[in-house]
mmCIF file of C-alpha atoms in Angstrom:
data_model
loop_
_atom_site.group_PDB
_atom_site.id
_atom_site.type_symbol
_atom_site.label_atom_id
_atom_site.label_comp_id
_atom_site.label_asym_id
_atom_site.label_seq_id
_atom_site.Cartn_x
_atom_site.Cartn_y
_atom_site.Cartn_z
ATOM 1 C CA UNK H 8 -75.630 83.549 91.050
ATOM 2 C CA UNK H 9 -74.542 81.344 93.999
ATOM 3 C CA UNK H 10 -75.353 77.943 92.835
ATOM 4 C CA UNK H 11 -75.471 76.641 89.228
ATOM 5 C CA UNK H 12 -78.794 75.124 88.198
ATOM 6 C CA UNK H 13 -76.939 72.781 86.067
ATOM 7 C CA UNK H 14 -76.293 69.599 87.990
ATOM 8 C CA UNK H 15 -73.456 67.682 86.621
ATOM 9 C CA UNK H 16 -74.953 64.051 86.380
ATOM 10 C CA UNK H 17 -72.190 62.447 84.257
ATOM 11 C CA UNK H 18 -71.000 60.394 87.036
ATOM 12 C CA UNK H 19 -74.592 58.513 87.295
ATOM 13 C CA UNK H 20 -74.399 57.338 83.658
ATOM 14 C CA UNK H 21 -73.676 53.764 82.892
ATOM 15 C CA UNK H 22 -70.179 54.192 82.000
ATOM 16 C CA UNK H 23 -68.914 51.531 79.491
ATOM 17 C CA UNK H 24 -66.280 49.563 81.565
ATOM 18 C CA UNK H 25 -63.930 47.110 80.313
ATOM 19 C CA UNK H 26 -64.163 43.375 81.270
ATOM 20 C CA UNK H 27 -62.469 40.289 80.589
ATOM 21 C CA UNK H 28 -63.774 37.634 77.910
ATOM 22 C CA UNK H 29 -64.991 35.057 80.694
ATOM 23 C CA UNK H 30 -67.031 37.740 82.125
ATOM 24 C CA UNK H 31 -68.710 38.801 78.956
ATOM 25 C CA UNK H 32 -69.446 35.158 78.109
ATOM 26 C CA UNK H 33 -70.948 34.471 81.488
ATOM 27 C CA UNK H 34 -73.269 37.538 80.951
ATOM 28 C CA UNK H 35 -74.205 36.005 77.480
ATOM 29 C CA UNK H 36 -74.597 32.717 79.036
ATOM 30 C CA UNK H 37 -76.994 33.890 81.679
ATOM 31 C CA UNK H 38 -79.065 35.922 78.934
ATOM 32 C CA UNK H 39 -79.353 32.351 76.849
ATOM 33 C CA UNK H 40 -80.269 30.539 79.822
ATOM 34 C CA UNK H 41 -83.182 32.974 80.399
ATOM 35 C CA UNK H 42 -84.283 33.241 76.756
ATOM 36 C CA UNK H 43 -84.420 29.238 76.660
ATOM 37 C CA UNK H 44 -86.392 29.309 79.945
ATOM 38 C CA UNK H 45 -89.094 31.885 78.396
ATOM 39 C CA UNK H 46 -89.129 29.817 75.564
ATOM 40 C CA UNK H 47 -90.045 26.721 77.093
ATOM 41 C CA UNK H 48 -92.352 28.169 79.433
ATOM 42 C CA UNK H 49 -94.454 29.656 76.376
ATOM 43 C CA UNK H 50 -94.316 26.423 74.468
ATOM 44 C CA UNK H 51 -95.765 24.641 77.918
ATOM 45 C CA UNK H 52 -98.493 27.232 77.933
ATOM 46 C CA UNK H 53 -99.335 26.819 74.514
ATOM 47 C CA UNK H 54 -99.281 22.702 74.794
ATOM 48 C CA UNK H 55 -101.733 23.145 77.795
ATOM 49 C CA UNK H 56 -103.934 25.585 76.042
ATOM 50 C CA UNK H 57 -103.985 22.907 72.888
ATOM 51 C CA UNK H 58 -104.531 19.630 74.783
ATOM 52 C CA UNK H 59 -106.557 20.900 77.908
ATOM 53 C CA UNK H 60 -109.197 22.686 76.693
ATOM 54 C CA UNK H 61 -111.778 24.614 79.136
ATOM 55 C CA UNK H 62 -114.309 22.135 77.631
ATOM 56 C CA UNK H 63 -112.330 19.138 77.774
ATOM 57 C CA UNK H 64 -111.596 19.250 81.516
ATOM 58 C CA UNK H 65 -113.348 19.433 84.866
ATOM 59 C CA UNK H 66 -114.151 22.566 86.385
ATOM 60 C CA UNK H 67 -112.073 22.001 89.122
ATOM 61 C CA UNK H 68 -108.966 21.029 86.692
ATOM 62 C CA UNK H 69 -109.774 24.067 84.750
ATOM 63 C CA UNK H 70 -109.190 26.134 87.859
ATOM 64 C CA UNK H 71 -105.984 24.359 88.497
ATOM 65 C CA UNK H 72 -104.774 25.030 85.365
ATOM 66 C CA UNK H 73 -105.801 28.759 85.418
ATOM 67 C CA UNK H 74 -103.578 29.269 88.510
ATOM 68 C CA UNK H 75 -100.785 27.518 86.769
ATOM 69 C CA UNK H 76 -100.861 29.712 83.775
ATOM 70 C CA UNK H 77 -100.817 32.638 86.444
ATOM 71 C CA UNK H 78 -97.918 31.193 88.095
ATOM 72 C CA UNK H 79 -95.880 30.789 84.998
ATOM 73 C CA UNK H 80 -96.811 34.359 83.813
ATOM 74 C CA UNK H 81 -95.365 35.719 86.842
ATOM 75 C CA UNK H 82 -92.183 33.845 86.663
ATOM 76 C CA UNK H 83 -91.774 35.081 82.964
ATOM 77 C CA UNK H 84 -92.390 38.664 84.060
ATOM 78 C CA UNK H 85 -90.013 38.158 86.905
ATOM 79 C CA UNK H 86 -87.200 37.208 84.614
ATOM 80 C CA UNK H 87 -87.957 39.781 82.177
ATOM 81 C CA UNK H 88 -87.956 42.751 84.557
ATOM 82 C CA UNK H 89 -84.957 41.309 87.180
ATOM 83 C CA UNK H 90 -82.763 40.332 84.319
ATOM 84 C CA UNK H 91 -83.595 41.888 81.041
ATOM 85 C CA UNK H 92 -84.398 45.081 82.474
ATOM 86 C CA UNK H 93 -81.690 44.817 84.983
ATOM 87 C CA UNK H 94 -83.612 45.696 87.903
ATOM 88 C CA UNK H 95 -82.089 43.057 89.921
ATOM 89 C CA UNK H 96 -78.817 44.917 89.788
ATOM 90 C CA UNK H 97 -80.418 48.272 90.720
ATOM 91 C CA UNK H 98 -80.145 49.511 94.308
ATOM 92 C CA UNK H 99 -82.833 48.266 96.715
ATOM 93 C CA UNK H 100 -84.680 51.664 97.102
ATOM 94 C CA UNK H 101 -85.136 51.831 93.103
ATOM 95 C CA UNK H 102 -86.427 48.350 93.150
ATOM 96 C CA UNK H 103 -88.922 49.037 96.089
ATOM 97 C CA UNK H 104 -90.300 52.527 94.363
ATOM 98 C CA UNK H 105 -90.918 50.500 91.165
ATOM 99 C CA UNK H 106 -92.255 47.291 92.276
ATOM 100 C CA UNK H 107 -94.625 48.353 95.353
ATOM 101 C CA UNK H 108 -96.837 50.381 93.601
ATOM 102 C CA UNK H 109 -98.127 47.372 91.995
ATOM 103 C CA UNK H 110 -99.618 46.054 95.019
ATOM 104 C CA UNK H 111 -102.535 48.401 93.869
ATOM 105 C CA UNK H 112 -103.124 46.151 90.878
ATOM 106 C CA UNK H 113 -103.681 43.083 92.896
ATOM 107 C CA UNK H 114 -106.496 44.875 94.993
ATOM 108 C CA UNK H 115 -108.020 45.999 91.828
ATOM 109 C CA UNK H 116 -108.277 42.808 90.278
ATOM 110 C CA UNK H 117 -109.789 41.263 93.375
ATOM 111 C CA UNK H 118 -112.488 43.960 93.644
ATOM 112 C CA UNK H 119 -113.477 43.681 89.835
ATOM 113 C CA UNK H 120 -113.449 40.005 89.499
ATOM 114 C CA UNK H 121 -115.708 39.894 92.755
ATOM 115 C CA UNK H 122 -118.020 42.213 91.337
ATOM 116 C CA UNK H 123 -118.122 41.110 87.767
ATOM 117 C CA UNK H 124 -119.030 37.486 89.361
ATOM 118 C CA UNK H 125 -121.649 39.096 91.507
ATOM 119 C CA UNK H 126 -123.435 40.859 88.622
ATOM 120 C CA UNK H 127 -123.496 37.623 86.583
ATOM 121 C CA UNK H 128 -125.278 36.247 89.422
ATOM 122 C CA UNK H 129 -127.739 38.704 89.846
ATOM 123 C CA UNK H 130 -128.678 38.769 86.260
ATOM 124 C CA UNK H 131 -129.274 35.234 86.042
ATOM 125 C CA UNK H 132 -131.469 35.445 89.067
ATOM 126 C CA UNK H 133 -133.508 38.025 87.611
ATOM 127 C CA UNK H 134 -133.978 36.143 84.521
ATOM 128 C CA UNK H 135 -135.095 32.966 86.588
ATOM 129 C CA UNK D 23 -76.612 49.517 85.866
ATOM 130 C CA UNK D 24 -75.800 50.906 89.587
ATOM 131 C CA UNK D 25 -72.081 51.288 90.280
ATOM 132 C CA UNK D 26 -71.056 48.931 92.601
ATOM 133 C CA UNK D 27 -69.014 51.255 95.013
ATOM 134 C CA UNK D 28 -71.927 53.399 95.661
ATOM 135 C CA UNK D 29 -74.389 50.764 95.945
ATOM 136 C CA UNK D 30 -74.050 50.400 99.830
ATOM 137 C CA UNK D 31 -74.143 54.031 101.158
ATOM 138 C CA UNK D 32 -75.465 55.079 104.629
ATOM 139 C CA UNK D 33 -78.963 56.801 104.004
ATOM 140 C CA UNK D 34 -78.200 60.128 105.408
ATOM 141 C CA UNK D 35 -75.226 60.423 102.690
ATOM 142 C CA UNK D 36 -77.473 59.004 100.107
ATOM 143 C CA UNK D 37 -80.183 61.561 100.459
ATOM 144 C CA UNK D 38 -77.846 64.303 101.596
ATOM 145 C CA UNK D 39 -77.528 65.731 97.846
ATOM 146 C CA UNK D 40 -74.987 65.770 95.103
ATOM 147 C CA UNK D 41 -75.679 62.221 94.420
ATOM 148 C CA UNK D 42 -78.625 60.032 92.864
ATOM 149 C CA UNK D 43 -80.075 58.221 95.756
ATOM 150 C CA UNK D 44 -81.331 55.767 93.558
ATOM 151 C CA UNK D 45 -77.811 55.329 91.382
ATOM 152 C CA UNK D 46 -79.450 55.923 88.250
ATOM 153 C CA UNK D 47 -79.062 59.190 86.128
ATOM 154 C CA UNK D 48 -82.190 61.497 85.581
ATOM 155 C CA UNK D 49 -83.387 60.323 82.070
ATOM 156 C CA UNK D 50 -83.347 56.628 83.338
ATOM 157 C CA UNK D 51 -85.294 57.115 86.323
ATOM 158 C CA UNK D 52 -87.944 58.967 84.323
ATOM 159 C CA UNK D 53 -88.187 56.244 81.918
ATOM 160 C CA UNK D 54 -88.784 53.895 85.071
ATOM 161 C CA UNK D 55 -91.533 56.189 86.257
ATOM 162 C CA UNK D 56 -93.017 56.204 82.762
ATOM 163 C CA UNK D 57 -93.221 52.496 82.542
ATOM 164 C CA UNK D 58 -95.150 52.449 86.106
ATOM 165 C CA UNK D 59 -97.664 54.498 84.676
ATOM 166 C CA UNK D 60 -97.952 52.721 81.334
ATOM 167 C CA UNK D 61 -98.246 49.637 83.574
ATOM 168 C CA UNK D 62 -100.888 50.891 85.396
ATOM 169 C CA UNK D 63 -102.775 51.751 81.887
ATOM 170 C CA UNK D 64 -102.265 48.391 80.890
ATOM 171 C CA UNK D 65 -103.589 46.747 84.218
ATOM 172 C CA UNK D 66 -106.872 48.688 83.916
ATOM 173 C CA UNK D 67 -107.158 47.449 80.564
ATOM 174 C CA UNK D 68 -106.731 43.777 81.725
ATOM 175 C CA UNK D 69 -108.684 44.177 84.777
ATOM 176 C CA UNK D 70 -111.636 45.511 82.785
ATOM 177 C CA UNK D 71 -111.335 42.363 80.475
ATOM 178 C CA UNK D 72 -111.510 40.226 83.377
ATOM 179 C CA UNK D 73 -114.597 41.981 84.561
ATOM 180 C CA UNK D 74 -116.479 41.739 81.222
ATOM 181 C CA UNK D 75 -115.437 38.066 81.114
ATOM 182 C CA UNK D 76 -116.895 37.354 84.251
ATOM 183 C CA UNK D 77 -120.001 39.470 83.661
ATOM 184 C CA UNK D 78 -120.714 37.671 80.487
ATOM 185 C CA UNK D 79 -119.233 34.346 81.102
ATOM 186 C CA UNK D 80 -122.017 32.526 79.453
ATOM 187 C CA UNK D 81 -121.637 34.298 75.994
ATOM 188 C CA UNK D 82 -117.568 34.573 76.164
ATOM 189 C CA UNK D 83 -116.173 32.589 73.295
ATOM 190 C CA UNK D 84 -113.551 29.799 73.685
ATOM 191 C CA UNK D 85 -110.556 31.725 72.655
ATOM 192 C CA UNK D 86 -108.767 28.832 71.223
ATOM 193 C CA UNK D 87 -111.884 28.061 68.945
ATOM 194 C CA UNK D 88 -111.625 31.600 67.651
ATOM 195 C CA UNK D 89 -107.685 32.168 66.851
ATOM 196 C CA UNK D 90 -106.820 28.582 65.208
ATOM 197 C CA UNK D 91 -105.925 30.094 62.121
ATOM 198 C CA UNK D 92 -102.038 29.911 60.511
ATOM 199 C CA UNK D 93 -100.551 31.419 57.405
ATOM 200 C CA UNK D 94 -100.456 28.964 54.358
ATOM 201 C CA UNK D 95 -102.529 26.163 55.965
ATOM 202 C CA UNK D 96 -106.318 25.844 56.496
ATOM 203 C CA UNK D 97 -105.285 23.205 59.431
ATOM 204 C CA UNK D 98 -106.918 23.659 62.634
ATOM 205 C CA UNK D 99 -104.065 24.851 64.995
ATOM 206 C CA UNK D 100 -105.486 26.662 68.118
ATOM 207 C CA UNK D 101 -102.930 29.079 69.818
ATOM 208 C CA UNK D 102 -99.981 28.244 67.531
ATOM 209 C CA UNK D 103 -99.822 31.492 65.641
ATOM 210 C CA UNK D 104 -100.393 33.460 69.098
ATOM 211 C CA UNK D 105 -97.461 31.259 70.503
ATOM 212 C CA UNK D 106 -95.189 32.257 67.553
ATOM 213 C CA UNK D 107 -95.935 35.863 67.818
ATOM 214 C CA UNK D 108 -95.178 35.504 71.630
ATOM 215 C CA UNK D 109 -91.916 33.859 70.702
ATOM 216 C CA UNK D 110 -91.004 36.700 68.192
ATOM 217 C CA UNK D 111 -91.213 39.380 70.697
ATOM 218 C CA UNK D 112 -89.233 37.273 73.142
ATOM 219 C CA UNK D 113 -86.456 36.766 70.706
ATOM 220 C CA UNK D 114 -86.605 40.672 69.952
ATOM 221 C CA UNK D 115 -86.217 41.236 73.650
ATOM 222 C CA UNK D 116 -83.140 39.305 73.885
ATOM 223 C CA UNK D 117 -81.336 40.889 70.791
ATOM 224 C CA UNK D 118 -82.276 44.361 72.835
ATOM 225 C CA UNK D 119 -80.352 42.468 75.862
ATOM 226 C CA UNK D 120 -77.504 42.075 73.776
ATOM 227 C CA UNK D 121 -77.570 45.530 72.310
ATOM 228 C CA UNK D 122 -77.656 46.872 75.734
ATOM 229 C CA UNK D 123 -74.628 44.547 76.600
ATOM 230 C CA UNK D 124 -72.646 45.595 73.690
ATOM 231 C CA UNK D 125 -73.347 49.350 74.825
ATOM 232 C CA UNK D 126 -71.943 48.576 78.236
ATOM 233 C CA UNK D 127 -68.701 47.943 76.497
ATOM 234 C CA UNK D 128 -68.667 50.572 74.120
ATOM 235 C CA UNK D 129 -68.830 48.119 71.274
ATOM 236 C CA UNK D 130 -70.589 50.149 68.260
ATOM 237 C CA UNK D 131 -70.579 47.564 65.853
ATOM 238 C CA UNK D 132 -72.367 45.246 68.407
ATOM 239 C CA UNK D 133 -74.967 47.757 69.308
ATOM 240 C CA UNK D 134 -75.652 48.054 65.382
ATOM 241 C CA UNK D 135 -76.063 44.476 64.657
ATOM 242 C CA UNK D 136 -78.304 43.627 67.659
ATOM 243 C CA UNK D 137 -80.250 46.799 67.780
ATOM 244 C CA UNK D 138 -80.663 46.197 64.261
ATOM 245 C CA UNK D 139 -82.208 42.814 64.703
ATOM 246 C CA UNK D 140 -84.422 44.108 67.253
ATOM 247 C CA UNK D 141 -85.981 46.469 64.777
ATOM 248 C CA UNK D 142 -86.411 43.700 62.416
ATOM 249 C CA UNK D 143 -87.793 41.650 65.184
ATOM 250 C CA UNK D 144 -90.376 44.300 66.188
ATOM 251 C CA UNK D 145 -91.602 44.682 62.406
ATOM 252 C CA UNK D 146 -91.989 40.974 61.999
ATOM 253 C CA UNK D 147 -94.304 41.061 65.068
ATOM 254 C CA UNK D 148 -96.217 43.773 63.622
ATOM 255 C CA UNK D 149 -96.640 42.295 60.476
ATOM 256 C CA UNK D 150 -98.099 38.991 62.259
ATOM 257 C CA UNK D 151 -100.527 41.206 64.305
ATOM 258 C CA UNK D 152 -101.682 42.848 61.223
ATOM 259 C CA UNK D 153 -102.459 39.288 59.557
ATOM 260 C CA UNK D 154 -104.168 38.217 62.875
ATOM 261 C CA UNK D 155 -106.560 41.259 62.924
ATOM 262 C CA UNK D 156 -106.968 40.547 58.963
ATOM 263 C CA UNK D 157 -108.158 36.955 59.879
ATOM 264 C CA UNK D 158 -110.084 38.126 62.709
ATOM 265 C CA UNK D 159 -112.075 40.804 61.065
ATOM 266 C CA UNK D 160 -112.753 38.727 57.801
ATOM 267 C CA UNK D 161 -114.006 35.726 59.902
ATOM 268 C CA UNK D 162 -115.045 32.572 58.665
ATOM 269 C CA UNK D 163 -118.802 30.918 58.034
ATOM 270 C CA UNK D 164 -120.528 33.376 59.930
ATOM 271 C CA UNK D 165 -123.562 32.806 62.302
ATOM 272 C CA UNK D 166 -127.018 34.027 62.279
ATOM 273 C CA UNK D 167 -127.395 36.573 64.916
ATOM 274 C CA UNK D 168 -130.158 39.356 66.067
ATOM 275 C CA UNK D 169 -128.794 42.744 65.694
ATOM 276 C CA UNK D 170 -130.055 46.128 66.076
ATOM 277 C CA UNK D 171 -130.033 47.783 62.665
ATOM 278 C CA UNK D 172 -131.371 51.478 62.867
ATOM 279 C CA UNK D 173 -133.094 50.992 65.791
ATOM 280 C CA UNK D 174 -135.012 47.657 64.907
ATOM 281 C CA UNK D 175 -133.995 44.104 65.952
ATOM 282 C CA UNK D 176 -132.888 42.063 62.672
ATOM 283 C CA UNK D 177 -131.707 38.650 61.972
ATOM 284 C CA UNK D 178 -128.483 38.781 59.929
ATOM 285 C CA UNK D 179 -125.558 36.748 59.006
ATOM 286 C CA UNK D 180 -122.804 38.112 61.083
ATOM 287 C CA UNK D 181 -119.378 37.463 59.546
ATOM 288 C CA UNK D 182 -116.038 38.284 61.095
ATOM 289 C CA UNK D 183 -116.038 40.922 63.486
ATOM 290 C CA UNK D 184 -116.216 44.839 63.966
ATOM 291 C CA UNK D 185 -117.204 46.859 66.871
ATOM 292 C CA UNK D 186 -120.895 46.414 66.822
ATOM 293 C CA UNK D 187 -120.986 42.472 66.602
ATOM 294 C CA UNK D 188 -119.224 39.645 65.965
ATOM 295 C CA UNK D 189 -119.435 35.932 64.706
ATOM 296 C CA UNK D 190 -117.448 34.517 67.910
ATOM 297 C CA UNK D 191 -119.653 35.525 70.822
ATOM 298 C CA UNK D 192 -120.215 38.785 72.914
ATOM 299 C CA UNK D 193 -119.687 42.070 71.300
ATOM 300 C CA UNK D 194 -117.083 43.031 73.882
ATOM 301 C CA UNK D 195 -115.203 40.164 73.201
ATOM 302 C CA UNK D 196 -113.998 41.700 69.896
ATOM 303 C CA UNK D 197 -114.121 45.160 71.389
ATOM 304 C CA UNK D 198 -111.350 44.131 73.901
ATOM 305 C CA UNK D 199 -109.403 42.395 71.347
ATOM 306 C CA UNK D 200 -109.199 45.581 69.053
ATOM 307 C CA UNK D 201 -108.494 47.645 72.018
ATOM 308 C CA UNK D 202 -105.990 45.524 74.080
ATOM 309 C CA UNK D 203 -103.716 44.018 71.140
ATOM 310 C CA UNK D 204 -104.346 47.592 69.402
ATOM 311 C CA UNK D 205 -102.854 49.439 72.088
ATOM 312 C CA UNK D 206 -100.084 47.072 72.585
ATOM 313 C CA UNK D 207 -99.424 46.970 68.902
ATOM 314 C CA UNK D 208 -99.073 50.596 69.074
ATOM 315 C CA UNK D 209 -96.696 50.527 71.635
ATOM 316 C CA UNK D 210 -94.560 47.947 69.589
ATOM 317 C CA UNK D 211 -94.672 50.559 66.948
ATOM 318 C CA UNK D 212 -93.670 53.617 68.693
ATOM 319 C CA UNK D 213 -90.917 51.185 70.031
ATOM 320 C CA UNK D 214 -89.759 50.299 66.576
ATOM 321 C CA UNK D 215 -89.483 54.117 65.650
ATOM 322 C CA UNK D 216 -87.489 54.816 68.820
ATOM 323 C CA UNK D 217 -84.918 52.121 68.161
ATOM 324 C CA UNK D 218 -84.669 52.939 64.621
ATOM 325 C CA UNK D 219 -83.973 56.455 65.851
ATOM 326 C CA UNK D 220 -81.304 55.361 68.429
ATOM 327 C CA UNK D 221 -79.881 53.009 65.799
ATOM 328 C CA UNK D 222 -79.407 55.692 63.405
ATOM 329 C CA UNK D 223 -77.886 58.032 65.954
ATOM 330 C CA UNK D 224 -75.713 55.238 66.947
ATOM 331 C CA UNK D 225 -74.508 54.696 63.471
ATOM 332 C CA UNK D 226 -73.760 58.486 63.331
ATOM 333 C CA UNK D 227 -71.213 58.129 66.149
ATOM 334 C CA UNK D 228 -73.476 60.316 68.451
ATOM 335 C CA UNK D 229 -73.191 58.026 71.676
ATOM 336 C CA UNK D 230 -69.162 57.138 70.643
ATOM 337 C CA UNK D 231 -68.673 61.130 71.109
ATOM 338 C CA UNK D 232 -70.918 60.914 74.219
ATOM 339 C CA UNK D 233 -68.749 58.276 75.805
ATOM 340 C CA UNK D 234 -71.567 55.994 76.810
ATOM 341 C CA UNK D 235 -74.509 54.137 75.499
ATOM 342 C CA UNK D 236 -77.183 54.964 77.915
ATOM 343 C CA UNK D 237 -79.532 55.824 75.425
ATOM 344 C CA UNK D 238 -79.690 52.271 74.087
ATOM 345 C CA UNK D 239 -80.122 51.132 77.739
ATOM 346 C CA UNK D 240 -83.282 53.758 78.086
ATOM 347 C CA UNK D 241 -84.600 52.548 74.629
ATOM 348 C CA UNK D 242 -84.232 48.843 76.089
ATOM 349 C CA UNK D 243 -86.070 49.489 79.024
ATOM 350 C CA UNK D 244 -89.397 50.548 77.136
ATOM 351 C CA UNK D 245 -88.646 47.493 74.528
ATOM 352 C CA UNK D 246 -88.568 44.863 77.333
ATOM 353 C CA UNK D 247 -91.819 46.608 78.959
ATOM 354 C CA UNK D 248 -93.532 46.145 75.492
ATOM 355 C CA UNK D 249 -92.509 42.500 75.668
ATOM 356 C CA UNK D 250 -93.651 42.349 79.324
ATOM 357 C CA UNK D 251 -97.066 43.480 78.414
ATOM 358 C CA UNK D 252 -97.468 40.951 75.686
ATOM 359 C CA UNK D 253 -96.511 38.128 78.140
ATOM 360 C CA UNK D 254 -99.650 39.197 80.429
ATOM 361 C CA UNK D 255 -101.972 39.787 77.236
ATOM 362 C CA UNK D 256 -101.105 36.271 75.846
ATOM 363 C CA UNK D 257 -102.030 34.880 79.174
ATOM 364 C CA UNK D 258 -104.963 36.807 80.117
ATOM 365 C CA UNK D 259 -106.511 37.300 76.776
ATOM 366 C CA UNK D 260 -105.637 34.092 74.922
ATOM 367 C CA UNK D 261 -104.991 31.403 77.697
ATOM 368 C CA UNK D 262 -107.376 31.882 80.335
#
């Protein structure tokens, strides 16, 4: 056999590395900061949910709150993926490979919400 | 984590063979690809939820009027319990990050401590979810509803929820609750099992012998993903 089918990948593994105590502290500090941020966002979301219920605000305000929720969720998701999952530290081609397919989801959301609204309208028109 | 020395490489050399173009090992790459497919599965579930919500906008309940229970009290506390569950999962995600970080410096004690806490956090979350399901299924006073029993429409007192009807609103509300939180809960359960196995292997010294703790990193990716999904479930099922 000319080529071995076993490819030595050992050099690709995340090898342990020595670091100074200061570097270790910096890493832990970043983790704690992100934790605090995620907790604060969750608390804000719950408080808005309690005090600005859909029935207590005007439709326009509710629409704004809805988008605010979505933005907060995306911020939370971004921090989890980029910091906790270390995607921010990966190579750019890996980042693109993972994040780009999610564009399809946005399109699918648009289709389904649009269609859902239209079906509701259609049913209400029939019942009229 | 990618090695800094190989981070900036000309594309030709990168794809020329002999090295991973992504700077990640096979196992880690496959975990990421699995997570992409799992993200699509959860996306379709949540998008289907959005569709049902918009079609049945007139009979969809106010979610904060459904989930206002809290253990050991009869007070009306909307969303607080779900907020607490979210917090538990975030904290267990943080302990996982610290376990991965301990693995990066070959700190076996640190890995065992933080990974152990992660398993405990996962179990606490599963317990909380069991309580929430129980409360949801048992229900409260109940409402009179016209339902189809044996092909005939009957007016009966509906209490709590099952897959056919529930006291809160449209049938699909409870169906989506059971399916989405159930599917997520199953992910949490498998995550707890995987973390427990890896804790055991780390305690046995398997990774010490191997020279690296990448397995903790891979399990960590899965665990963070479970947390990530819950962030979206929390917003799109409970808040909106």
